[in-house]
Short mmCIF file of C-alpha atoms in Angstrom, two decimals:
data_model
loop_
_atom_site.label_atom_id
_atom_site.label_comp_id
_atom_site.label_asym_id
_atom_site.label_seq_id
_atom_site.Cartn_x
_atom_site.Cartn_y
_atom_site.Cartn_z
CA MET A 27 72.09 -40.60 88.42
CA ALA A 28 69.26 -41.04 86.15
CA PRO A 29 70.31 -41.05 82.54
CA GLN A 30 69.78 -37.71 80.64
CA ARG A 31 67.09 -37.67 77.93
CA ARG A 32 68.54 -36.73 74.62
CA GLY A 33 66.59 -34.93 71.94
CA ALA A 34 65.59 -36.92 68.88
CA SER A 35 68.17 -36.77 66.18
CA LYS A 36 67.28 -34.86 62.97
CA ALA A 37 66.04 -37.02 60.18
CA PRO A 38 67.96 -36.81 56.94
CA GLU A 39 66.40 -34.74 54.15
CA GLY A 40 65.34 -37.81 52.21
CA SER A 41 63.39 -39.27 55.10
CA GLY A 42 59.57 -39.60 55.45
CA ALA A 43 59.41 -36.75 57.94
CA ALA A 44 60.85 -34.29 55.49
CA GLU A 45 58.43 -35.54 52.82
CA ARG A 46 55.48 -34.99 55.16
CA ARG A 47 56.66 -31.42 55.81
CA ARG A 48 56.81 -30.78 52.04
CA GLN A 49 53.30 -32.20 51.57
CA ARG A 50 51.92 -29.98 54.33
CA SER A 51 53.62 -26.97 52.76
CA THR A 52 52.27 -27.85 49.28
CA LYS A 53 48.73 -28.28 50.68
CA SER A 54 48.94 -24.89 52.39
CA ILE A 55 49.80 -23.30 49.01
CA ARG A 56 47.24 -25.34 47.04
CA ALA A 57 44.33 -24.68 49.40
CA PRO A 58 43.83 -21.00 48.47
CA ARG A 59 44.12 -21.92 44.79
CA ASP A 60 41.45 -24.62 45.17
CA VAL A 61 39.17 -22.14 46.94
CA ARG A 62 39.67 -19.59 44.18
CA LYS A 63 38.88 -22.21 41.50
CA LYS A 64 35.76 -23.27 43.38
CA TRP A 65 34.46 -19.70 43.64
CA LEU A 66 35.36 -19.07 40.01
CA ARG A 67 33.23 -22.04 38.99
CA VAL A 68 30.39 -20.75 41.16
CA ALA A 69 30.70 -17.26 39.65
CA VAL A 70 30.70 -18.58 36.08
CA LEU A 71 27.71 -20.81 36.82
CA GLY A 72 25.89 -17.89 38.41
CA SER A 73 26.61 -15.64 35.43
CA CYS A 74 25.36 -18.28 33.01
CA THR A 75 22.19 -18.72 35.06
CA ALA A 76 21.62 -14.96 35.16
CA LEU A 77 22.17 -14.70 31.39
CA ALA A 78 19.75 -17.56 30.75
CA ALA A 79 17.15 -15.85 32.94
CA CYS A 80 17.60 -12.56 31.08
CA LEU A 81 17.19 -14.31 27.74
CA PHE A 82 14.09 -16.13 29.00
CA TRP A 83 12.41 -13.01 30.31
CA GLY A 84 13.52 -11.12 27.24
CA SER A 85 11.79 -13.69 25.03
CA LEU A 86 8.58 -13.15 26.99
CA GLY A 87 8.72 -9.39 27.34
CA GLY A 88 10.14 -8.38 23.95
CA ASP A 89 13.50 -7.86 22.33
CA ASP A 90 14.02 -4.13 22.62
CA GLY A 91 14.42 -3.34 26.30
CA ILE A 92 11.13 -1.48 26.12
CA THR A 93 10.52 0.52 29.25
CA GLU A 94 7.08 2.02 28.70
CA VAL A 95 3.77 0.77 27.31
CA LEU A 96 2.01 3.59 25.52
CA ALA A 97 -1.15 1.51 25.02
CA HIS A 98 -1.75 -1.75 26.90
CA ARG A 99 -3.81 -4.54 25.36
CA SER A 100 -6.23 -4.54 28.32
CA GLU A 101 -6.97 -0.80 28.09
CA ILE A 102 -9.91 0.61 26.17
CA LEU A 103 -8.69 4.06 25.20
CA PRO A 104 -11.08 6.79 24.06
CA GLY A 105 -7.95 8.62 23.01
CA ARG A 106 -4.36 9.12 24.11
CA PHE A 107 -2.07 11.63 22.45
CA ILE A 108 1.56 12.56 23.05
CA GLU A 109 3.04 15.61 21.34
CA VAL A 110 6.71 15.44 20.31
CA PRO A 111 8.97 18.02 18.60
CA CYS A 112 8.80 17.89 14.82
CA SER A 113 11.86 16.74 12.90
CA GLU A 114 13.34 18.63 9.95
CA ASP A 115 12.23 15.94 7.47
CA TYR A 116 9.31 18.06 6.26
CA ASP A 117 11.55 21.01 5.34
CA SER A 118 12.83 19.23 2.24
CA HIS A 119 9.29 18.76 0.93
CA ARG A 120 6.71 21.21 -0.33
CA ARG A 121 4.64 22.52 2.56
CA PHE A 122 0.88 22.96 2.52
CA GLU A 123 -0.37 25.53 4.98
CA GLY A 124 -2.92 24.20 7.41
CA CYS A 125 -1.95 20.59 6.75
CA SER A 126 1.82 19.93 6.71
CA PRO A 127 2.88 18.99 10.23
CA ARG A 128 3.61 21.86 12.58
CA LYS A 129 2.30 19.93 15.56
CA CYS A 130 3.86 16.48 15.67
CA GLY A 131 3.12 13.49 17.85
CA ARG A 132 1.53 10.08 18.18
CA GLY A 133 -1.91 8.95 19.26
CA VAL A 134 -3.87 5.80 20.04
CA SER A 135 -7.63 5.31 20.14
CA ASP A 136 -10.03 2.41 20.60
CA ALA A 137 -13.05 4.62 19.86
CA VAL A 138 -12.60 5.19 16.12
CA ILE A 139 -13.34 1.68 14.80
CA THR A 140 -15.50 -0.92 16.56
CA ARG A 141 -14.29 -4.45 17.14
CA ASP A 142 -17.09 -5.67 14.88
CA GLU A 143 -15.88 -3.42 12.07
CA ALA A 144 -12.36 -4.70 12.68
CA ARG A 145 -13.60 -8.30 12.45
CA ARG A 146 -15.41 -7.57 9.19
CA ILE A 147 -12.51 -5.74 7.58
CA ARG A 148 -10.14 -8.50 8.66
CA SER A 149 -12.29 -10.90 6.63
CA ILE A 150 -11.43 -8.79 3.55
CA ALA A 151 -7.74 -9.33 4.26
CA GLU A 152 -8.24 -13.04 4.83
CA LYS A 153 -10.15 -13.48 1.57
CA GLY A 154 -7.60 -11.55 -0.45
CA LEU A 155 -4.56 -13.19 1.10
CA SER A 156 -6.10 -16.64 0.59
CA LEU A 157 -5.26 -16.09 -3.09
CA GLY A 158 -1.55 -15.97 -2.34
CA GLY A 159 0.75 -15.21 0.55
CA SER A 160 4.48 -14.79 1.02
CA ASP A 161 6.85 -17.71 1.55
CA GLY A 162 8.32 -15.60 4.33
CA GLY A 163 6.66 -14.18 7.42
CA ALA A 164 5.06 -11.04 5.97
CA SER A 165 2.31 -10.99 3.34
CA ILE A 166 0.89 -7.85 1.71
CA LEU A 167 -2.46 -7.07 0.09
CA ASP A 168 -2.93 -3.65 -1.51
CA LEU A 169 -6.45 -3.16 -2.84
CA HIS A 170 -5.44 0.12 -4.50
CA SER A 171 -2.59 -1.05 -6.70
CA GLY A 172 -3.62 -4.71 -6.69
CA ALA A 173 -0.27 -5.82 -5.22
CA LEU A 174 -0.46 -9.24 -3.58
CA SER A 175 2.35 -11.33 -2.10
CA VAL A 176 2.68 -14.67 -3.88
CA GLY A 177 5.67 -16.80 -2.93
CA LYS A 178 8.76 -14.61 -3.17
CA HIS A 179 7.14 -12.10 -5.52
CA PHE A 180 4.17 -9.78 -6.02
CA VAL A 181 1.39 -10.06 -8.58
CA ASN A 182 -1.39 -7.68 -9.56
CA LEU A 183 -4.41 -9.54 -8.25
CA TYR A 184 -6.81 -7.73 -10.59
CA ARG A 185 -4.88 -8.82 -13.69
CA TYR A 186 -3.71 -12.16 -12.35
CA PHE A 187 -7.13 -13.40 -11.21
CA GLY A 188 -9.33 -11.35 -13.52
CA ASP A 189 -13.06 -11.88 -13.14
CA LYS A 190 -12.50 -14.29 -10.26
CA ILE A 191 -12.07 -11.24 -8.04
CA GLN A 192 -15.82 -10.64 -8.33
CA THR A 193 -16.40 -13.94 -6.52
CA ILE A 194 -13.86 -13.18 -3.77
CA PHE A 195 -14.85 -9.65 -2.76
CA SER A 196 -18.18 -7.86 -2.64
CA GLU A 197 -19.16 -4.24 -3.09
CA GLU A 198 -20.02 -4.23 0.63
CA ASP A 199 -16.39 -5.11 1.36
CA PHE A 200 -15.12 -2.10 -0.55
CA GLN A 201 -17.73 0.20 0.99
CA LEU A 202 -16.64 -0.91 4.47
CA TYR A 203 -13.04 -0.23 3.47
CA ARG A 204 -13.97 3.32 2.40
CA ASP A 205 -15.98 3.94 5.58
CA VAL A 206 -13.11 2.83 7.79
CA ARG A 207 -10.64 5.00 5.88
CA GLN A 208 -12.87 8.03 6.33
CA LYS A 209 -13.18 7.48 10.08
CA VAL A 210 -9.42 7.19 10.47
CA GLN A 211 -8.88 10.31 8.37
CA LEU A 212 -11.27 12.31 10.55
CA ALA A 213 -9.60 11.08 13.75
CA ILE A 214 -6.17 12.18 12.50
CA ALA A 215 -7.47 15.59 11.44
CA GLN A 216 -9.05 16.18 14.85
CA ALA A 217 -5.94 15.07 16.76
CA PHE A 218 -3.62 17.38 14.82
CA GLY A 219 -6.03 20.30 14.45
CA ILE A 220 -6.24 20.30 10.66
CA SER A 221 -9.04 20.02 8.14
CA ALA A 222 -9.92 16.47 7.12
CA SER A 223 -10.44 17.68 3.54
CA SER A 224 -6.79 18.75 3.38
CA LEU A 225 -5.66 15.15 3.84
CA HIS A 226 -5.35 12.86 0.83
CA LEU A 227 -5.02 9.10 0.92
CA THR A 228 -1.59 8.11 -0.43
CA LYS A 229 0.29 4.97 -1.37
CA PRO A 230 1.18 2.46 -0.20
CA THR A 231 -1.93 1.70 1.84
CA PHE A 232 -2.18 -2.03 2.49
CA PHE A 233 -3.18 -5.01 4.62
CA SER A 234 -0.40 -6.97 6.31
CA ARG A 235 -0.45 -10.52 7.62
CA ILE A 236 2.57 -11.46 9.70
CA ASN A 237 3.49 -14.80 11.25
CA SER A 238 6.64 -16.43 12.62
CA THR A 239 7.79 -18.01 9.34
CA GLU A 240 11.45 -17.30 8.60
CA ALA A 241 12.04 -14.40 6.21
CA ARG A 242 12.79 -15.39 2.61
CA THR A 243 13.31 -11.98 1.03
CA ALA A 244 13.99 -8.41 2.16
CA HIS A 245 10.23 -7.74 1.96
CA ASP A 246 9.72 -10.21 4.82
CA GLU A 247 12.12 -8.38 7.15
CA TYR A 248 9.57 -6.06 8.69
CA TRP A 249 11.32 -5.58 12.04
CA HIS A 250 13.91 -2.98 11.04
CA ALA A 251 13.52 0.56 12.38
CA HIS A 252 12.52 3.10 9.74
CA VAL A 253 11.03 6.55 9.12
CA ASP A 254 7.97 6.68 6.87
CA LYS A 255 8.68 10.17 5.49
CA VAL A 256 12.16 9.03 4.48
CA THR A 257 10.99 5.68 3.12
CA TYR A 258 7.91 6.85 1.23
CA GLY A 259 8.31 10.60 0.77
CA SER A 260 4.62 11.33 0.27
CA PHE A 261 3.64 10.29 3.82
CA ASP A 262 2.76 13.10 6.22
CA TYR A 263 0.51 11.16 8.59
CA THR A 264 0.60 7.40 9.12
CA SER A 265 -2.01 5.20 10.76
CA LEU A 266 -2.35 1.54 11.59
CA LEU A 267 -5.62 -0.22 12.29
CA TYR A 268 -5.04 -3.45 14.17
CA LEU A 269 -7.23 -6.40 13.24
CA SER A 270 -6.10 -9.00 15.79
CA ASP A 271 -5.23 -9.13 19.48
CA TYR A 272 -1.78 -9.23 21.05
CA LEU A 273 -1.27 -12.37 23.21
CA ASP A 274 -4.62 -13.84 22.11
CA ASP A 275 -3.94 -14.18 18.40
CA PHE A 276 -0.16 -13.76 18.34
CA GLY A 277 2.93 -13.19 20.46
CA GLY A 278 5.58 -10.57 19.76
CA GLY A 279 4.57 -8.18 17.00
CA ARG A 280 4.14 -5.07 19.15
CA PHE A 281 4.59 -1.67 17.51
CA VAL A 282 7.61 0.17 18.89
CA PHE A 283 8.40 3.89 18.80
CA MET A 284 12.19 4.01 19.07
CA GLU A 285 13.54 6.45 21.62
CA GLU A 286 16.94 6.51 23.29
CA GLY A 287 16.69 4.76 26.64
CA ALA A 288 12.90 4.65 26.73
CA ASN A 289 11.14 3.03 23.79
CA LYS A 290 7.35 3.23 23.74
CA THR A 291 5.21 0.29 22.62
CA VAL A 292 1.66 -0.09 21.38
CA GLU A 293 0.10 -3.48 22.05
CA PRO A 294 -2.27 -4.31 19.18
CA ARG A 295 -5.95 -4.78 19.90
CA ALA A 296 -8.59 -5.45 17.22
CA GLY A 297 -10.15 -2.09 16.35
CA ARG A 298 -7.32 -0.05 17.86
CA VAL A 299 -6.00 2.79 15.71
CA SER A 300 -2.45 4.04 16.17
CA PHE A 301 -1.51 7.20 14.25
CA PHE A 302 1.45 9.57 14.09
CA THR A 303 3.27 12.17 12.04
CA SER A 304 5.51 10.39 9.57
CA GLY A 305 8.89 12.09 10.17
CA SER A 306 11.98 11.08 12.14
CA GLU A 307 10.31 12.18 15.36
CA ASN A 308 8.48 8.85 15.09
CA LEU A 309 11.21 6.37 14.20
CA HIS A 310 9.57 2.97 14.64
CA ARG A 311 9.60 -0.76 14.04
CA VAL A 312 7.55 -3.88 14.67
CA GLU A 313 8.79 -6.67 16.91
CA LYS A 314 9.20 -10.08 15.33
CA VAL A 315 6.09 -12.22 15.63
CA HIS A 316 6.97 -15.30 17.70
CA TRP A 317 3.74 -17.27 17.25
CA GLY A 318 0.27 -16.92 15.77
CA THR A 319 -0.81 -14.43 13.10
CA ARG A 320 -0.96 -10.65 13.26
CA TYR A 321 -3.31 -8.71 10.95
CA ALA A 322 -3.27 -4.95 10.44
CA ILE A 323 -3.90 -2.33 7.80
CA THR A 324 -1.64 0.65 7.15
CA ILE A 325 -3.47 3.77 5.98
CA ALA A 326 -1.34 6.78 5.06
CA PHE A 327 -2.19 10.38 4.22
CA THR A 328 -0.42 13.18 2.41
CA CYS A 329 -0.99 16.92 2.30
CA ASN A 330 0.09 17.04 -1.35
CA PRO A 331 -2.89 16.43 -3.65
CA ASP A 332 -0.49 15.38 -6.42
CA HIS A 333 0.39 12.32 -4.34
CA GLY A 334 -3.19 11.41 -3.52
CA ILE A 335 -4.88 8.18 -4.61
CA SER A 336 -8.51 7.20 -4.91
CA ASP A 337 -10.34 4.61 -2.84
CA PRO A 338 -10.31 1.16 -4.43
CA THR A 339 -13.39 0.00 -6.30
CA LEU A 340 -14.51 -3.49 -7.19
CA THR A 341 -15.54 -2.61 -10.73
#
């Protein structure tokens, strides 16, 4: 009879076979963990890449999540106006019938001031600011009060420089300034359906030069949202005349009307006038300038003759 085949005897627990079984069992437990760790690394890497992309595109497109361009740099606008509900800011101030805002809104026009006029009036700003300039990113020149940024402070350029002013500016400069102011005043009156004679120039009205230099004082921090009627009181209508071109002369620096979920931006263009009622219905700010130099002039009007100021004169 052929001998019977006996099954292999069980190996003791300390043998190599038992160890191999434990290793296989450990690998079967470790494998899902390794897969999870691998996908976790991939997910983290993907999230970091997505965040970097968002930051990159955000640095190109602005820092406010702006969703609508009210006036594009490439457009030449004869006039664009958007009416918005008036805020209650005007109720705490004396009202002047036929002038104080009842119709509120914001407008943009490239037909009020020519690019040549903008170039010429920018030269006034350049000449004046060559006498000083802020240590921070924002410099101011006010031909009415004489305020000029110098370092971390302001000086009165008429007192500080005296007769030298006569060699910096000309009477033609001041006449151009007056002509431009009158054109802007008329455009605002027409847009809001009021008499131009009921509007009075008010302070502060000033040139601004902004670059990417780090802010040194609170005066240099121009990017905070604010309301002109709250900040200045006398303002009823605000305008800005841009004297340089977005993306040609500077990056960043767009004007932003702040609205929940859908901010509106104006891209500066030399000769472009942006104007609006000065209350909380037009909360706004300026983006930080990332490179280059942005020139503009703020021209404000009041309905209250007691808050009016005269045009500047050289003599």
